[in-house]
Tab-separated table of C-alpha atoms in Angstrom:
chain	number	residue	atom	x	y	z
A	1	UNK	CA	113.708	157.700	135.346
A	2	UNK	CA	116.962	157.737	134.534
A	3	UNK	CA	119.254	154.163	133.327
A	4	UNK	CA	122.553	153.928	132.201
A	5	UNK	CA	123.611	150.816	129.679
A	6	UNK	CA	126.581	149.831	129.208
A	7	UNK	CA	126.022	147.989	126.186
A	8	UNK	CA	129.357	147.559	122.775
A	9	UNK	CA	127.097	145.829	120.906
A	10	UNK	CA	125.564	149.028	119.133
A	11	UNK	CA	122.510	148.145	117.178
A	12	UNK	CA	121.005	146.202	120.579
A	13	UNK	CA	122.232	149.998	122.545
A	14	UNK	CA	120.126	151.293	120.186
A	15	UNK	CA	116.785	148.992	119.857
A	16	UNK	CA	117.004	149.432	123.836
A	17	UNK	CA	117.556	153.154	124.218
A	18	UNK	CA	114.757	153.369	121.377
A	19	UNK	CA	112.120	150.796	123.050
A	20	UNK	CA	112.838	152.325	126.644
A	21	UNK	CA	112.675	156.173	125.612
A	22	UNK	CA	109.212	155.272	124.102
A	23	UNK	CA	108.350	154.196	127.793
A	24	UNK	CA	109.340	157.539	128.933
A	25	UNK	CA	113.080	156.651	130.111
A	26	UNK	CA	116.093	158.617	129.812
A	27	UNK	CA	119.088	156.140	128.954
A	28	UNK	CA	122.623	156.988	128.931
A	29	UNK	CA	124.712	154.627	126.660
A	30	UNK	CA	128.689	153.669	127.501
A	31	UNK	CA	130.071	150.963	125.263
A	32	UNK	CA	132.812	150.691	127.244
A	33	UNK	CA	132.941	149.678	130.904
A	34	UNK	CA	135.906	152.093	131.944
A	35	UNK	CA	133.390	154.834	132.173
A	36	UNK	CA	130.914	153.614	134.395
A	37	UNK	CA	132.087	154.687	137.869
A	38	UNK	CA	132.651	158.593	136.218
A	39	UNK	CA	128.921	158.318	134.704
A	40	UNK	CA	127.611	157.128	138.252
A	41	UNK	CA	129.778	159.589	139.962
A	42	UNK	CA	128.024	162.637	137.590
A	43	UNK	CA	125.052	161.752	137.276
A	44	UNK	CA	121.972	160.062	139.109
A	45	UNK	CA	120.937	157.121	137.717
A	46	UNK	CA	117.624	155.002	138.787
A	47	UNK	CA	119.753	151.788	137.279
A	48	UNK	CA	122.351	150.411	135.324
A	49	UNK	CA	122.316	147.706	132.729
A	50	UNK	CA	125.464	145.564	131.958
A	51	UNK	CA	126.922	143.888	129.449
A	52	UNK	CA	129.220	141.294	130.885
A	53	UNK	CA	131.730	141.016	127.545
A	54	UNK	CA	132.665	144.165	126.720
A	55	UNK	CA	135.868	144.852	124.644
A	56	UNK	CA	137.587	146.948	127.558
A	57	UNK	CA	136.790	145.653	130.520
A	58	UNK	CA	134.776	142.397	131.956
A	59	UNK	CA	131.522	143.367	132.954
A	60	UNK	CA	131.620	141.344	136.228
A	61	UNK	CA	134.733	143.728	137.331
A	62	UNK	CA	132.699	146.646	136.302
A	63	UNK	CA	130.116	145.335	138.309
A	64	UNK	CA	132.300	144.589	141.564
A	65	UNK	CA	133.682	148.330	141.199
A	66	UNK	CA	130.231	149.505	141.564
A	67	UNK	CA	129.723	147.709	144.301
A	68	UNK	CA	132.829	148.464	146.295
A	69	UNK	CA	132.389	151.985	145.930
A	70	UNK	CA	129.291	151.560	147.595
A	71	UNK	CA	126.528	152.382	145.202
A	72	UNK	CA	123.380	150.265	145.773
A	73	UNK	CA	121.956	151.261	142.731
A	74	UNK	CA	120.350	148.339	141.049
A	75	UNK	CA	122.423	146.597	138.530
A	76	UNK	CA	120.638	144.115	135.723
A	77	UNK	CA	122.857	142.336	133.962
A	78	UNK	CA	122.311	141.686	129.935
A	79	UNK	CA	124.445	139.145	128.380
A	80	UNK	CA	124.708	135.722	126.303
A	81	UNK	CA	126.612	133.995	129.075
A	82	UNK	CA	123.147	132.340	130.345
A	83	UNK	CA	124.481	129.114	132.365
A	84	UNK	CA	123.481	128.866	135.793
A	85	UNK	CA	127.329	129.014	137.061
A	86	UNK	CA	127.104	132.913	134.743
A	87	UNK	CA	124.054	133.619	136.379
A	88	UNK	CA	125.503	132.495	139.694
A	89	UNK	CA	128.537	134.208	139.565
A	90	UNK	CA	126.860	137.605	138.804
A	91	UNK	CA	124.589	137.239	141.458
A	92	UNK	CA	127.517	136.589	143.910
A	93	UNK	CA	129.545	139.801	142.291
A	94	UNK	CA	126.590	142.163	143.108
A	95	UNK	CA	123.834	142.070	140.280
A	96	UNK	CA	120.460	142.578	141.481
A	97	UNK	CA	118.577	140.897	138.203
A	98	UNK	CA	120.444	138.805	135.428
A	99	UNK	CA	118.751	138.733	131.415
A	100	UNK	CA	120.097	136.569	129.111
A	101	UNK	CA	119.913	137.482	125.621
A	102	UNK	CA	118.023	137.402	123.670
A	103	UNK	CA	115.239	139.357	125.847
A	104	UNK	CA	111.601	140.812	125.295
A	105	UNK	CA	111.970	144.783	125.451
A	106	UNK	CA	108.735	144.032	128.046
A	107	UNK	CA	110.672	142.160	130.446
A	108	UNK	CA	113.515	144.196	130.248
A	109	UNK	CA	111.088	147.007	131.503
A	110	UNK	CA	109.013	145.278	134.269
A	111	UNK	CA	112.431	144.309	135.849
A	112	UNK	CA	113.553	147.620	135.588
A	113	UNK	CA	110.444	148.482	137.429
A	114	UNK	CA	110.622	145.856	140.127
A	115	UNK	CA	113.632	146.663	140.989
A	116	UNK	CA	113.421	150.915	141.206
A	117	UNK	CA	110.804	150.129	143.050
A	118	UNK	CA	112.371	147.807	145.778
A	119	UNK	CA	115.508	150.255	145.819
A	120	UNK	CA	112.864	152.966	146.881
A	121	UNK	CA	111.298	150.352	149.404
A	122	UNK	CA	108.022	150.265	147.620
A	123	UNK	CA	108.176	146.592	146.367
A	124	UNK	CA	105.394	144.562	144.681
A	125	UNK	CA	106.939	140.933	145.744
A	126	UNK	CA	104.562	139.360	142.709
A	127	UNK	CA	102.047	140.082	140.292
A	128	UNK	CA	99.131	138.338	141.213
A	129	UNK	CA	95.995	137.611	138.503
A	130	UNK	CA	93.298	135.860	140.613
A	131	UNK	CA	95.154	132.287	141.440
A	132	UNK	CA	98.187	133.138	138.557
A	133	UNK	CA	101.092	134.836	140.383
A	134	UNK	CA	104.429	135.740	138.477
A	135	UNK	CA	107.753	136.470	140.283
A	136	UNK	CA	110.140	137.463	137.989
A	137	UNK	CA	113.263	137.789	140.416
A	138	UNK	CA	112.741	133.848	140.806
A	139	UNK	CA	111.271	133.243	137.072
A	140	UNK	CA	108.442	131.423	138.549
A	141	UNK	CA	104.948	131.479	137.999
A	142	UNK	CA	102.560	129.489	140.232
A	143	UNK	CA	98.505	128.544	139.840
A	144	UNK	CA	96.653	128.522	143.303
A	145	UNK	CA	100.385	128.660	144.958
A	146	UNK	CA	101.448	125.914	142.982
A	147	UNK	CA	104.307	125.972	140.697
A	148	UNK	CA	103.945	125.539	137.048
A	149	UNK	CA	106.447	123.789	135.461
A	150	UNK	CA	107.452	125.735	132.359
A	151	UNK	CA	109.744	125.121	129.263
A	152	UNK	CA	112.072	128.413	129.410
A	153	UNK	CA	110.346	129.322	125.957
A	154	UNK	CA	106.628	128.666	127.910
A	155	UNK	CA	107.750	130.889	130.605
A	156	UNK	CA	108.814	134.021	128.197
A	157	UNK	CA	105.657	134.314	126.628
A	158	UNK	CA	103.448	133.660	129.598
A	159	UNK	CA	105.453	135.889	131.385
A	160	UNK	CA	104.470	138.716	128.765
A	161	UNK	CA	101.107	137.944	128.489
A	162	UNK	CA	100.995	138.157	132.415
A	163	UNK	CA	103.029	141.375	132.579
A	164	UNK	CA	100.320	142.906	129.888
A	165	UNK	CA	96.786	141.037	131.254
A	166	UNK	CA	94.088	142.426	129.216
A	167	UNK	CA	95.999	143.668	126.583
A	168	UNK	CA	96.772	142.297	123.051
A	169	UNK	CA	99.589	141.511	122.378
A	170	UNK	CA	100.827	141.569	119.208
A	171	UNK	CA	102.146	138.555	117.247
A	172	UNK	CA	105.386	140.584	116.266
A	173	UNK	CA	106.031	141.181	120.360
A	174	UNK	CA	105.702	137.321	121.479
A	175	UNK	CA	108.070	136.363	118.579
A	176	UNK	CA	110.517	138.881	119.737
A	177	UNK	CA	109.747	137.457	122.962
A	178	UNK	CA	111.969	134.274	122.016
A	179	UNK	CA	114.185	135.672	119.483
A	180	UNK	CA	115.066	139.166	120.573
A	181	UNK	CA	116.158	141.877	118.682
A	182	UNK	CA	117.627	140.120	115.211
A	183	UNK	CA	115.122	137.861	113.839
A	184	UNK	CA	111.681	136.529	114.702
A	185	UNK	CA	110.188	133.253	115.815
A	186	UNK	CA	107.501	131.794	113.378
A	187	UNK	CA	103.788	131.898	114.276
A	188	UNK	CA	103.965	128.435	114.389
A	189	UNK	CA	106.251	128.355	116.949
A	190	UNK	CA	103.866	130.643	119.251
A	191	UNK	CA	101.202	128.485	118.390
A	192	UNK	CA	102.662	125.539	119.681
A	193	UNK	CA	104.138	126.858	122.883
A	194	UNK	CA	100.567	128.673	123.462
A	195	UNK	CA	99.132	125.041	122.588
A	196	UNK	CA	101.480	123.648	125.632
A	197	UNK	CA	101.140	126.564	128.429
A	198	UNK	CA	97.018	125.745	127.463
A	199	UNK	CA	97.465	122.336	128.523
A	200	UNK	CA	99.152	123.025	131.438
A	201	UNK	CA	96.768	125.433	132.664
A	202	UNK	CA	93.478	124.665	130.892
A	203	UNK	CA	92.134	127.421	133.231
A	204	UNK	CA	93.235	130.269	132.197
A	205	UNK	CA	91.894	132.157	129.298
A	206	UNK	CA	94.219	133.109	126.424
A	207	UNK	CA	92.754	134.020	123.503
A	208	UNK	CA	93.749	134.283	119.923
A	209	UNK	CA	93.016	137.575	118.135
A	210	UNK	CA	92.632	137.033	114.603
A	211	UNK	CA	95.228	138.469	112.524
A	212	UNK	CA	96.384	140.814	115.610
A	213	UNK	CA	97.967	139.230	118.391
A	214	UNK	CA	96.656	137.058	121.667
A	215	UNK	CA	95.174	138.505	125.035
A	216	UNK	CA	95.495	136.814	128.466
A	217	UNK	CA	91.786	137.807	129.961
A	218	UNK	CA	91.010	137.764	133.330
């Protein structure tokens, strides 16, 4: 799978080429958005991701290019601009996904996923686990079709947990799950949102892995 970025910001290109070329992925990096319809025009690319401030170009005109030269190719948008009229306005421009930063390298990845696989008509409309269901193009998770109401915070890390059911996760990925690439939340702070998302769904069964990470069994 192939995924061009079009990313300035050059030590988060580089964290995401890095995290997504471990998964397998070939990424081709722009920092500027000038480029893109060349790159896209050359090459065959399962996605793109987009920075929306870039020093040449804004990324939603980048994005509206793409679209009016008809590519469908899915386009996830990465950026800091995280209000809902941002979000909203991408959506409208074209975007198929928006990810505010900062972002878990594991989300990142199952929306890439999600989305290849609903450009090749072969979509997965949620991950179900028994009566927990995650939908990631809404960033909603329900409980016997019920939604749970989630702090944005509650929502990353259960999120991850879901995406990686019986799997530890490490304590190092959950904190990047909040804080992204530069620094990392406290175990504390895990502890506490774990000690919530519990509470909220005394049924399900997260467990703590001493001095490794946590697992969400089913």
């Amino acid at each position: 799978m192939r995924i061009l970025l079009i990313e300035d910001d050059k030590l988060l290109a580089r964290s995401i080429i890095t995290a997504l070329t471990k998964q397998g992925l070939t990424v081709d990096w722009l920092d500027r958005g000038a480029n893109a319809h060349h790159a896209l025009k050359q090459e065959s690319f399962s996605a793109v991701l987009l920075d929306l401030t870039l020093p040449d170009i804004d990324g939603l005109i980048v994005l509206k290019k793409i679209r009016q030269s008809g590519e469908s190719i899915p386009v996830i948008i990465l950026t800091a601009r995280d209000d809902i009229k941002d979000r909203v306005n991408g959506l409208d421009a074209g975007a198929d996904d928006y990810l505010g930063k900062p972002f878990a390298v594991e989300e990142l990845l199952a929306r890439i996923r999600v989305h290849v696989r609903r450009q090749s008509g072969n979509l997965e409309s949620k991950i179900v686990l028994d009566k927990l269901s995650l939908d990631m193009s809404q960033q909603r998770i329900e409980y016997q079709e019920i939604e749970v109401k989630l702090t944005k915070n509650e929502y990353k890390i259960l999120s991850t947990l879901i995406l990686h059911a019986n799997k530890v996760m490490t304590k190092e990925s959950l904190q990047q799950t909040l804080n992204g690439w530069d620094e990392l939340a406290s175990e504390n702070v895990i502890e506490v949102h774990l000690h919530h998302i519990r509470k909220k769904l005394p049924d399900i069964d997260i467990r703590n892995i001493r001095g490794v990470g946590y697992i969400l069994s089913t």
